């Protein structure tokens, strides 16, 4: 099982690695937080963040919690974001600080 695997899962540009164990632990923490916020399987979570290990953690957390992940391009305009949020019925939006 990968939850105890200390082999590298992600190799980052800066030379660091993220192990399977650490990646899955981070995803579990995020999934638990999403559930604690009241999200239920089938709920939609919009995500507008740059491609990153954290974005992958959020995506994996949604899968672990049975949530629908709606990735949004970080360059979308406010009107485009509004359309996607309203059309999808997203219960939560996660974004980078600079996109608030």
PDB file of C-alpha atoms in Angstrom, residues 46-52 54-55 58 72-75 81 93-100:
ATOM      1  CA  UNK A  46     -14.143  24.523  -7.824  1.00  0.00           C
ATOM      2  CA  UNK A  47     -10.355  24.888  -7.783  1.00  0.00           C
ATOM      3  CA  UNK A  48      -8.517  27.848  -9.292  1.00  0.00           C
ATOM      4  CA  UNK A  49      -4.851  27.375  -8.453  1.00  0.00           C
ATOM      5  CA  UNK A  50      -1.644  27.107 -10.442  1.00  0.00           C
ATOM      6  CA  UNK A  51      -0.422  23.657 -11.407  1.00  0.00           C
ATOM      7  CA  UNK A  52       1.473  22.476  -8.350  1.00  0.00           C
ATOM      8  CA  UNK A  54      -0.782  21.319  -3.749  1.00  0.00           C
ATOM      9  CA  UNK A  55      -3.234  21.334  -6.647  1.00  0.00           C
ATOM     10  CA  UNK A  58      -6.593  18.981  -3.554  1.00  0.00           C
ATOM     11  CA  UNK A  72     -10.596  26.348 -13.322  1.00  0.00           C
ATOM     12  CA  UNK A  73      -7.913  28.102 -15.333  1.00  0.00           C
ATOM     13  CA  UNK A  74      -6.155  30.714 -13.159  1.00  0.00           C
ATOM     14  CA  UNK A  75      -6.449  33.237 -15.995  1.00  0.00           C
ATOM     15  CA  UNK A  81     -15.561  32.152 -12.994  1.00  0.00           C
ATOM     16  CA  UNK A  93     -14.114  27.385  -4.299  1.00  0.00           C
ATOM     17  CA  UNK A  94     -10.422  27.041  -3.511  1.00  0.00           C
ATOM     18  CA  UNK A  95      -8.123  29.635  -5.068  1.00  0.00           C
ATOM     19  CA  UNK A  96      -4.667  31.152  -4.790  1.00  0.00           C
ATOM     20  CA  UNK A  97      -4.453  34.255  -2.613  1.00  0.00           C
ATOM     21  CA  UNK A  98      -3.706  36.409  -5.646  1.00  0.00           C
ATOM     22  CA  UNK A  99      -7.026  35.334  -7.223  1.00  0.00           C
ATOM     23  CA  UNK A 100      -9.230  36.382  -4.282  1.00  0.00           C
TER      24      UNK A 100
END
